[in-house]
mmCIF file of C-alpha atoms in Angstrom:
data_model
loop_
_atom_site.group_PDB
_atom_site.id
_atom_site.type_symbol
_atom_site.label_atom_id
_atom_site.label_comp_id
_atom_site.label_asym_id
_atom_site.label_seq_id
_atom_site.Cartn_x
_atom_site.Cartn_y
_atom_site.Cartn_z
ATOM 1 C CA UNK A 16 -1.516 3.033 11.827
ATOM 2 C CA UNK A 17 0.607 1.249 9.233
ATOM 3 C CA UNK A 18 -0.442 -2.326 8.643
ATOM 4 C CA UNK A 19 1.905 -5.254 8.221
ATOM 5 C CA UNK A 20 1.966 -8.551 6.368
ATOM 6 C CA UNK A 21 4.037 -11.690 6.004
ATOM 7 C CA UNK A 22 5.501 -11.904 2.492
ATOM 8 C CA UNK A 23 7.844 -14.930 2.632
ATOM 9 C CA UNK A 24 8.906 -17.959 4.652
ATOM 10 C CA UNK A 25 12.135 -19.901 5.064
ATOM 11 C CA UNK A 26 13.516 -22.750 7.168
ATOM 12 C CA UNK A 27 16.538 -24.934 7.833
ATOM 13 C CA UNK A 28 17.083 -28.258 9.583
ATOM 14 C CA UNK A 29 20.249 -30.294 10.156
ATOM 15 C CA UNK A 30 20.646 -33.370 7.960
ATOM 16 C CA UNK A 31 20.857 -35.845 10.842
ATOM 17 C CA UNK A 32 17.554 -37.661 11.349
ATOM 18 C CA UNK A 33 17.198 -39.399 14.727
ATOM 19 C CA UNK A 34 14.416 -42.007 14.920
ATOM 20 C CA UNK A 35 12.949 -43.167 18.209
ATOM 21 C CA UNK A 36 14.836 -46.453 17.926
ATOM 22 C CA UNK A 37 18.134 -44.574 18.254
ATOM 23 C CA UNK A 38 16.991 -43.125 21.575
ATOM 24 C CA UNK A 39 16.446 -46.657 22.830
ATOM 25 C CA UNK A 40 20.247 -46.940 22.929
ATOM 26 C CA UNK A 41 20.599 -43.835 25.129
ATOM 27 C CA UNK A 42 17.889 -44.157 27.779
ATOM 28 C CA UNK A 43 15.319 -46.640 29.000
ATOM 29 C CA UNK A 44 12.576 -45.950 26.474
ATOM 30 C CA UNK A 45 10.968 -47.393 23.365
ATOM 31 C CA UNK A 46 9.525 -46.276 20.073
ATOM 32 C CA UNK A 47 6.073 -47.274 21.336
ATOM 33 C CA UNK A 48 6.429 -45.273 24.565
ATOM 34 C CA UNK A 49 7.650 -42.117 22.803
ATOM 35 C CA UNK A 50 4.980 -42.280 20.121
ATOM 36 C CA UNK A 51 2.232 -42.855 22.661
ATOM 37 C CA UNK A 52 3.364 -40.158 25.099
ATOM 38 C CA UNK A 53 4.448 -37.328 22.792
ATOM 39 C CA UNK A 54 3.634 -38.401 19.232
ATOM 40 C CA UNK A 55 7.163 -37.897 17.894
ATOM 41 C CA UNK A 56 8.556 -40.450 15.427
ATOM 42 C CA UNK A 57 11.825 -38.735 14.567
ATOM 43 C CA UNK A 58 13.666 -35.461 15.054
ATOM 44 C CA UNK A 59 16.616 -33.526 13.607
ATOM 45 C CA UNK A 60 19.819 -33.094 15.623
ATOM 46 C CA UNK A 61 22.819 -30.958 14.775
ATOM 47 C CA UNK A 62 25.765 -32.675 13.137
ATOM 48 C CA UNK A 63 28.426 -30.703 14.996
ATOM 49 C CA UNK A 64 28.735 -27.877 12.480
ATOM 50 C CA UNK A 65 25.422 -26.071 13.015
ATOM 51 C CA UNK A 66 25.002 -23.168 15.410
ATOM 52 C CA UNK A 67 22.024 -21.003 16.307
ATOM 53 C CA UNK A 68 23.250 -18.218 14.033
ATOM 54 C CA UNK A 69 24.314 -20.451 11.125
ATOM 55 C CA UNK A 70 20.873 -22.084 11.036
ATOM 56 C CA UNK A 71 19.199 -18.676 11.325
ATOM 57 C CA UNK A 72 21.234 -17.387 8.374
ATOM 58 C CA UNK A 73 20.216 -20.336 6.191
ATOM 59 C CA UNK A 74 16.535 -19.937 7.080
ATOM 60 C CA UNK A 75 16.820 -16.192 6.369
ATOM 61 C CA UNK A 76 18.436 -16.813 2.973
ATOM 62 C CA UNK A 77 15.594 -19.138 1.994
ATOM 63 C CA UNK A 78 13.033 -16.514 3.030
ATOM 64 C CA UNK A 79 14.859 -13.878 0.970
ATOM 65 C CA UNK A 80 14.962 -16.253 -2.014
ATOM 66 C CA UNK A 81 11.182 -16.596 -1.622
ATOM 67 C CA UNK A 82 10.769 -12.800 -1.694
ATOM 68 C CA UNK A 83 12.255 -11.827 -5.082
ATOM 69 C CA UNK A 84 11.481 -8.133 -4.656
ATOM 70 C CA UNK A 85 13.385 -7.887 -1.356
ATOM 71 C CA UNK A 86 17.152 -8.016 -0.878
ATOM 72 C CA UNK A 87 19.064 -8.358 2.373
ATOM 73 C CA UNK A 88 20.007 -4.667 2.168
ATOM 74 C CA UNK A 89 16.304 -3.737 2.256
ATOM 75 C CA UNK A 90 15.827 -5.237 5.738
ATOM 76 C CA UNK A 91 15.835 -2.617 8.478
ATOM 77 C CA UNK A 92 15.084 -4.836 11.497
ATOM 78 C CA UNK A 93 16.195 -8.365 12.379
ATOM 79 C CA UNK A 94 14.817 -10.166 15.432
ATOM 80 C CA UNK A 95 16.049 -13.633 16.378
ATOM 81 C CA UNK A 96 13.903 -15.496 18.874
ATOM 82 C CA UNK A 97 16.015 -18.037 20.770
ATOM 83 C CA UNK A 98 16.660 -19.387 24.247
ATOM 84 C CA UNK A 99 19.816 -21.230 23.181
ATOM 85 C CA UNK A 100 21.995 -18.367 21.926
ATOM 86 C CA UNK A 101 25.595 -19.444 21.440
ATOM 87 C CA UNK A 102 26.958 -16.408 23.311
ATOM 88 C CA UNK A 103 25.641 -13.592 25.443
ATOM 89 C CA UNK A 104 27.161 -11.090 23.021
ATOM 90 C CA UNK A 105 27.364 -10.502 20.135
ATOM 91 C CA UNK A 106 23.734 -11.402 19.804
ATOM 92 C CA UNK A 107 22.587 -13.829 17.133
ATOM 93 C CA UNK A 108 20.738 -11.192 15.080
ATOM 94 C CA UNK A 109 23.971 -9.231 14.624
ATOM 95 C CA UNK A 110 25.651 -12.374 13.318
ATOM 96 C CA UNK A 111 22.737 -12.947 10.957
ATOM 97 C CA UNK A 112 23.226 -9.456 9.519
ATOM 98 C CA UNK A 113 26.921 -10.198 9.042
ATOM 99 C CA UNK A 114 26.174 -13.579 7.512
ATOM 100 C CA UNK A 115 23.802 -11.987 5.013
ATOM 101 C CA UNK A 116 26.555 -9.601 3.938
ATOM 102 C CA UNK A 117 24.665 -6.487 4.991
ATOM 103 C CA UNK A 118 26.769 -3.321 4.708
ATOM 104 C CA UNK A 119 24.189 -0.880 6.032
ATOM 105 C CA UNK A 120 23.352 -2.388 9.380
ATOM 106 C CA UNK A 121 19.714 -2.859 10.345
ATOM 107 C CA UNK A 122 18.493 -2.787 13.919
ATOM 108 C CA UNK A 123 19.321 -6.213 15.350
ATOM 109 C CA UNK A 124 18.153 -7.868 18.545
ATOM 110 C CA UNK A 125 17.564 -11.240 20.146
ATOM 111 C CA UNK A 126 14.413 -12.098 22.062
ATOM 112 C CA UNK A 127 14.219 -14.840 24.678
ATOM 113 C CA UNK A 128 10.702 -15.898 25.573
ATOM 114 C CA UNK A 129 11.581 -19.574 25.108
ATOM 115 C CA UNK A 130 9.021 -21.518 23.069
ATOM 116 C CA UNK A 131 6.686 -18.547 22.587
ATOM 117 C CA UNK A 132 9.529 -16.292 21.459
ATOM 118 C CA UNK A 133 8.694 -16.330 17.760
ATOM 119 C CA UNK A 134 5.112 -15.146 18.248
ATOM 120 C CA UNK A 135 6.450 -12.426 20.556
ATOM 121 C CA UNK A 136 8.961 -11.420 17.862
ATOM 122 C CA UNK A 137 6.234 -11.220 15.200
ATOM 123 C CA UNK A 138 4.311 -8.927 17.543
ATOM 124 C CA UNK A 139 7.387 -6.731 18.063
ATOM 125 C CA UNK A 140 8.065 -6.500 14.325
ATOM 126 C CA UNK A 141 4.443 -5.581 13.739
ATOM 127 C CA UNK A 142 4.677 -2.880 16.426
ATOM 128 C CA UNK A 143 7.892 -1.464 14.964
ATOM 129 C CA UNK A 144 6.242 -1.196 11.546
ATOM 130 C CA UNK A 145 3.139 0.435 13.025
ATOM 131 C CA UNK A 146 5.320 2.967 14.838
ATOM 132 C CA UNK A 147 7.187 3.829 11.641
ATOM 133 C CA UNK A 148 10.477 2.478 12.981
ATOM 134 C CA UNK A 149 10.774 -0.269 10.365
ATOM 135 C CA UNK A 150 9.366 -1.148 6.959
ATOM 136 C CA UNK A 151 10.903 -4.535 6.099
ATOM 137 C CA UNK A 152 11.728 -6.942 8.878
ATOM 138 C CA UNK A 153 13.257 -10.382 9.202
ATOM 139 C CA UNK A 154 11.917 -12.454 12.093
ATOM 140 C CA UNK A 155 13.673 -15.746 12.862
ATOM 141 C CA UNK A 156 13.289 -18.522 15.388
ATOM 142 C CA UNK A 157 16.449 -20.609 15.765
ATOM 143 C CA UNK A 158 17.314 -23.164 18.431
ATOM 144 C CA UNK A 159 20.041 -25.697 19.227
ATOM 145 C CA UNK A 160 18.144 -27.436 22.008
ATOM 146 C CA UNK A 161 20.401 -30.481 21.853
ATOM 147 C CA UNK A 162 23.220 -28.333 23.257
ATOM 148 C CA UNK A 163 21.157 -28.075 26.448
ATOM 149 C CA UNK A 164 19.656 -31.562 26.577
ATOM 150 C CA UNK A 165 20.206 -34.052 29.372
ATOM 151 C CA UNK A 166 20.548 -37.284 27.438
ATOM 152 C CA UNK A 167 20.055 -39.311 30.615
ATOM 153 C CA UNK A 168 16.550 -37.891 31.171
ATOM 154 C CA UNK A 169 14.064 -39.840 29.087
ATOM 155 C CA UNK A 170 11.242 -37.395 29.784
ATOM 156 C CA UNK A 171 13.011 -34.539 27.981
ATOM 157 C CA UNK A 172 15.619 -35.978 25.605
ATOM 158 C CA UNK A 173 12.890 -37.593 23.500
ATOM 159 C CA UNK A 174 11.468 -34.127 22.802
ATOM 160 C CA UNK A 175 14.324 -31.830 21.880
ATOM 161 C CA UNK A 176 15.602 -31.030 18.407
ATOM 162 C CA UNK A 177 17.355 -28.343 16.363
ATOM 163 C CA UNK A 178 16.249 -26.083 13.523
ATOM 164 C CA UNK A 179 15.289 -22.607 12.358
ATOM 165 C CA UNK A 180 12.406 -20.853 10.640
ATOM 166 C CA UNK A 181 11.995 -17.323 9.300
ATOM 167 C CA UNK A 182 9.367 -14.834 8.165
ATOM 168 C CA UNK A 183 9.832 -11.633 6.198
ATOM 169 C CA UNK A 184 7.287 -9.093 7.420
ATOM 170 C CA UNK A 185 6.763 -5.760 5.664
ATOM 171 C CA UNK A 186 4.622 -2.662 5.923
ATOM 172 C CA UNK A 187 1.242 -2.957 4.224
ATOM 173 C CA UNK A 188 -1.743 -0.809 3.344
ATOM 174 C CA UNK A 189 -3.907 -3.483 4.939
ATOM 175 C CA UNK A 190 -3.573 -5.181 8.315
ATOM 176 C CA UNK A 191 -2.743 -8.798 7.502
ATOM 177 C CA UNK A 192 -1.397 -9.646 10.951
ATOM 178 C CA UNK A 193 -3.835 -9.376 13.840
ATOM 179 C CA UNK A 194 -2.921 -7.755 17.176
ATOM 180 C CA UNK A 195 -0.733 -10.020 19.267
ATOM 181 C CA UNK A 196 -2.240 -11.501 22.415
ATOM 182 C CA UNK A 197 0.500 -12.247 24.921
ATOM 183 C CA UNK A 198 1.069 -12.799 28.594
ATOM 184 C CA UNK A 199 2.625 -15.014 31.226
ATOM 185 C CA UNK A 200 1.921 -17.055 34.340
ATOM 186 C CA UNK A 201 4.501 -15.937 36.929
ATOM 187 C CA UNK A 202 3.603 -18.702 39.379
ATOM 188 C CA UNK A 203 4.732 -21.231 36.740
ATOM 189 C CA UNK A 204 7.786 -19.309 35.592
ATOM 190 C CA UNK A 205 10.131 -22.165 36.475
ATOM 191 C CA UNK A 206 7.977 -24.961 35.062
ATOM 192 C CA UNK A 207 10.165 -25.019 31.932
ATOM 193 C CA UNK A 208 13.761 -24.029 32.489
ATOM 194 C CA UNK A 209 17.417 -24.053 31.465
ATOM 195 C CA UNK A 210 19.217 -22.984 34.624
ATOM 196 C CA UNK A 211 22.793 -22.759 35.841
ATOM 197 C CA UNK A 212 21.773 -24.692 38.961
ATOM 198 C CA UNK A 213 20.952 -27.638 36.692
ATOM 199 C CA UNK A 214 24.153 -27.478 34.628
ATOM 200 C CA UNK A 215 22.281 -25.496 31.948
ATOM 201 C CA UNK A 216 20.189 -28.514 30.978
ATOM 202 C CA UNK A 217 16.610 -28.322 29.757
ATOM 203 C CA UNK A 218 14.142 -29.484 32.398
ATOM 204 C CA UNK A 219 10.428 -29.144 32.954
ATOM 205 C CA UNK A 220 7.614 -29.994 35.323
ATOM 206 C CA UNK A 221 5.711 -31.855 32.662
ATOM 207 C CA UNK A 222 2.513 -32.438 34.603
ATOM 208 C CA UNK A 223 2.225 -28.774 35.658
ATOM 209 C CA UNK A 224 2.699 -27.626 32.087
ATOM 210 C CA UNK A 225 0.235 -30.174 30.736
ATOM 211 C CA UNK A 226 -2.475 -29.247 33.255
ATOM 212 C CA UNK A 227 -2.085 -25.575 32.433
ATOM 213 C CA UNK A 228 -2.176 -26.144 28.683
ATOM 214 C CA UNK A 229 -5.323 -28.260 28.654
ATOM 215 C CA UNK A 230 -7.256 -25.892 30.928
ATOM 216 C CA UNK A 231 -6.033 -22.432 29.886
ATOM 217 C CA UNK A 232 -4.840 -22.554 26.282
ATOM 218 C CA UNK A 233 -8.310 -22.890 24.699
ATOM 219 C CA UNK A 234 -9.407 -19.684 26.458
ATOM 220 C CA UNK A 235 -6.334 -17.797 25.237
ATOM 221 C CA UNK A 236 -6.789 -19.100 21.694
ATOM 222 C CA UNK A 237 -10.358 -17.808 21.735
ATOM 223 C CA UNK A 238 -9.075 -14.386 22.801
ATOM 224 C CA UNK A 239 -6.603 -14.311 19.900
ATOM 225 C CA UNK A 240 -9.391 -15.118 17.436
ATOM 226 C CA UNK A 241 -11.681 -12.492 19.008
ATOM 227 C CA UNK A 242 -8.969 -9.815 18.826
ATOM 228 C CA UNK A 243 -8.665 -10.548 15.114
ATOM 229 C CA UNK A 244 -12.406 -9.982 14.675
ATOM 230 C CA UNK A 245 -12.856 -13.543 13.511
ATOM 231 C CA UNK A 246 -14.637 -16.757 14.439
ATOM 232 C CA UNK A 247 -13.004 -20.202 14.725
ATOM 233 C CA UNK A 248 -14.719 -21.387 11.561
ATOM 234 C CA UNK A 249 -12.936 -18.598 9.653
ATOM 235 C CA UNK A 250 -9.549 -20.228 10.250
ATOM 236 C CA UNK A 251 -7.880 -22.114 7.420
ATOM 237 C CA UNK A 252 -4.874 -23.314 9.433
ATOM 238 C CA UNK A 253 -3.730 -23.747 13.029
ATOM 239 C CA UNK A 254 0.024 -23.520 13.608
ATOM 240 C CA UNK A 255 0.729 -24.215 17.271
ATOM 241 C CA UNK A 256 4.067 -24.496 19.034
ATOM 242 C CA UNK A 257 5.170 -28.004 18.154
ATOM 243 C CA UNK A 258 5.666 -29.134 21.734
ATOM 244 C CA UNK A 259 3.906 -32.453 21.898
ATOM 245 C CA UNK A 260 1.331 -34.030 19.598
ATOM 246 C CA UNK A 261 -0.751 -34.980 22.658
ATOM 247 C CA UNK A 262 -1.124 -31.255 23.411
ATOM 248 C CA UNK A 263 -1.542 -30.071 19.814
ATOM 249 C CA UNK A 264 -4.379 -32.401 18.813
ATOM 250 C CA UNK A 265 -6.781 -31.788 21.728
ATOM 251 C CA UNK A 266 -6.074 -28.054 21.732
ATOM 252 C CA UNK A 267 -6.803 -27.802 18.003
ATOM 253 C CA UNK A 268 -10.049 -29.687 18.574
ATOM 254 C CA UNK A 269 -11.078 -27.372 21.418
ATOM 255 C CA UNK A 270 -10.422 -24.298 19.286
ATOM 256 C CA UNK A 271 -13.320 -25.498 17.147
ATOM 257 C CA UNK A 272 -12.128 -24.704 13.639
ATOM 258 C CA UNK A 273 -13.599 -27.512 11.528
ATOM 259 C CA UNK A 274 -12.071 -26.336 8.245
ATOM 260 C CA UNK A 275 -8.569 -25.650 9.526
ATOM 261 C CA UNK A 276 -5.490 -27.691 8.681
ATOM 262 C CA UNK A 277 -3.481 -28.416 11.809
ATOM 263 C CA UNK A 278 0.314 -28.437 11.607
ATOM 264 C CA UNK A 279 1.811 -31.589 13.151
ATOM 265 C CA UNK A 280 5.441 -31.189 12.138
ATOM 266 C CA UNK A 281 6.453 -32.239 15.663
ATOM 267 C CA UNK A 282 6.033 -35.837 14.464
ATOM 268 C CA UNK A 283 9.064 -35.456 12.179
ATOM 269 C CA UNK A 284 10.954 -32.471 13.605
ATOM 270 C CA UNK A 285 10.563 -32.822 17.367
ATOM 271 C CA UNK A 286 10.300 -29.821 19.677
ATOM 272 C CA UNK A 287 12.454 -26.938 18.427
ATOM 273 C CA UNK A 288 11.183 -24.315 20.891
ATOM 274 C CA UNK A 289 10.999 -20.838 19.276
ATOM 275 C CA UNK A 290 11.807 -22.305 15.858
ATOM 276 C CA UNK A 291 8.909 -24.742 15.814
ATOM 277 C CA UNK A 292 6.095 -22.565 14.442
ATOM 278 C CA UNK A 293 7.971 -20.874 11.584
ATOM 279 C CA UNK A 294 9.665 -24.183 10.771
ATOM 280 C CA UNK A 295 6.328 -25.998 10.609
ATOM 281 C CA UNK A 296 4.652 -23.312 8.506
ATOM 282 C CA UNK A 297 7.574 -22.865 6.119
ATOM 283 C CA UNK A 298 7.771 -26.623 5.549
ATOM 284 C CA UNK A 299 4.030 -26.713 4.921
ATOM 285 C CA UNK A 300 4.302 -23.894 2.386
ATOM 286 C CA UNK A 301 7.177 -25.709 0.639
ATOM 287 C CA UNK A 302 5.193 -28.956 0.440
ATOM 288 C CA UNK A 303 3.112 -30.295 -2.422
ATOM 289 C CA UNK A 304 -0.030 -29.030 -0.667
ATOM 290 C CA UNK A 305 0.697 -25.521 0.638
ATOM 291 C CA UNK A 306 -1.888 -23.218 2.115
ATOM 292 C CA UNK A 307 -3.557 -20.921 -0.385
ATOM 293 C CA UNK A 308 -2.848 -17.230 -0.713
ATOM 294 C CA UNK A 309 -5.309 -15.347 1.469
ATOM 295 C CA UNK A 310 -5.796 -18.196 3.943
ATOM 296 C CA UNK A 311 -5.956 -17.248 7.602
ATOM 297 C CA UNK A 312 -3.522 -19.060 9.917
ATOM 298 C CA UNK A 313 -3.539 -18.959 13.701
ATOM 299 C CA UNK A 314 -0.071 -18.813 15.262
ATOM 300 C CA UNK A 315 -0.081 -19.689 18.964
ATOM 301 C CA UNK A 316 2.873 -20.622 21.154
ATOM 302 C CA UNK A 317 3.486 -21.267 24.838
ATOM 303 C CA UNK A 318 6.413 -22.370 26.954
ATOM 304 C CA UNK A 319 9.138 -21.310 29.377
ATOM 305 C CA UNK A 320 8.418 -18.320 31.478
ATOM 306 C CA UNK A 321 5.566 -19.494 31.562
ATOM 307 C CA UNK A 322 4.819 -17.284 28.571
ATOM 308 C CA UNK A 323 2.388 -17.363 25.680
ATOM 309 C CA UNK A 324 1.704 -15.319 22.556
ATOM 310 C CA UNK A 325 -0.295 -15.576 19.374
ATOM 311 C CA UNK A 326 -1.799 -13.817 16.384
ATOM 312 C CA UNK A 327 -3.487 -14.584 13.074
ATOM 313 C CA UNK A 328 -1.685 -13.989 9.801
ATOM 314 C CA UNK A 329 -2.815 -13.923 6.192
ATOM 315 C CA UNK A 330 -0.901 -16.302 3.949
ATOM 316 C CA UNK A 331 0.849 -14.400 1.115
#
């Protein structure tokens, strides 16, 4: 089988920074309450000009700029993970291809597995490469969650934010992405939802989700590490879905990777659903203290559906 590897990262966030104190003017809440309950200090909201596809295009362009040997025309598969697509059709990936000025059209598709969508999309890109159906792929998570936010609900509006993140994944002589571990919990499929019956507003059964995450996620994380033929102490980084700092921190501790850096971008970016993992990792790699080439990073996401997916990648 053909292996695959991540070769570049990219991201985009709107310019508008919304601190907790601004939310105090919208709902009955406080900076102290938000920080204590979810660990978020600020988040990015769209300014009225961003869309799911425009953010995806900007994240993709950054990833291409970070991969000097790859041009847009070299990409033969684009997958956009999103649960907030602007339209039913054309799909966001087709608009990304257009926005990148691609004349020879790649395969394009959107994937909706809510917050775990990006890890699912990485698994699909990896499978397409292994099957010989693609050689250079662009995988993007992009979300405009504020378009679907109930700003009268303090339990959810303090979480949501907008942004995009992208990976370029190519064929490789070595397997630098481990097999994806994915699944769902049908009995909790409506625990996180954006439904017509609720005026297309984001809602969740927070306690049900929290109970499931604290009891089941450590077991799934262990399975991902086992499938990669690794041990927790081999991990250099843990990049979880940036849902809530109060979920991220205990889960990272239970994974038992003492040497791993844990991404906590949720503190400054909020919850951006399928965009959160690639956004967090791309920002980390663009920081003054990026991960080193060859480091092993666990990607693990969970959310609406109730779905989950994860794999381990080697940092380029």
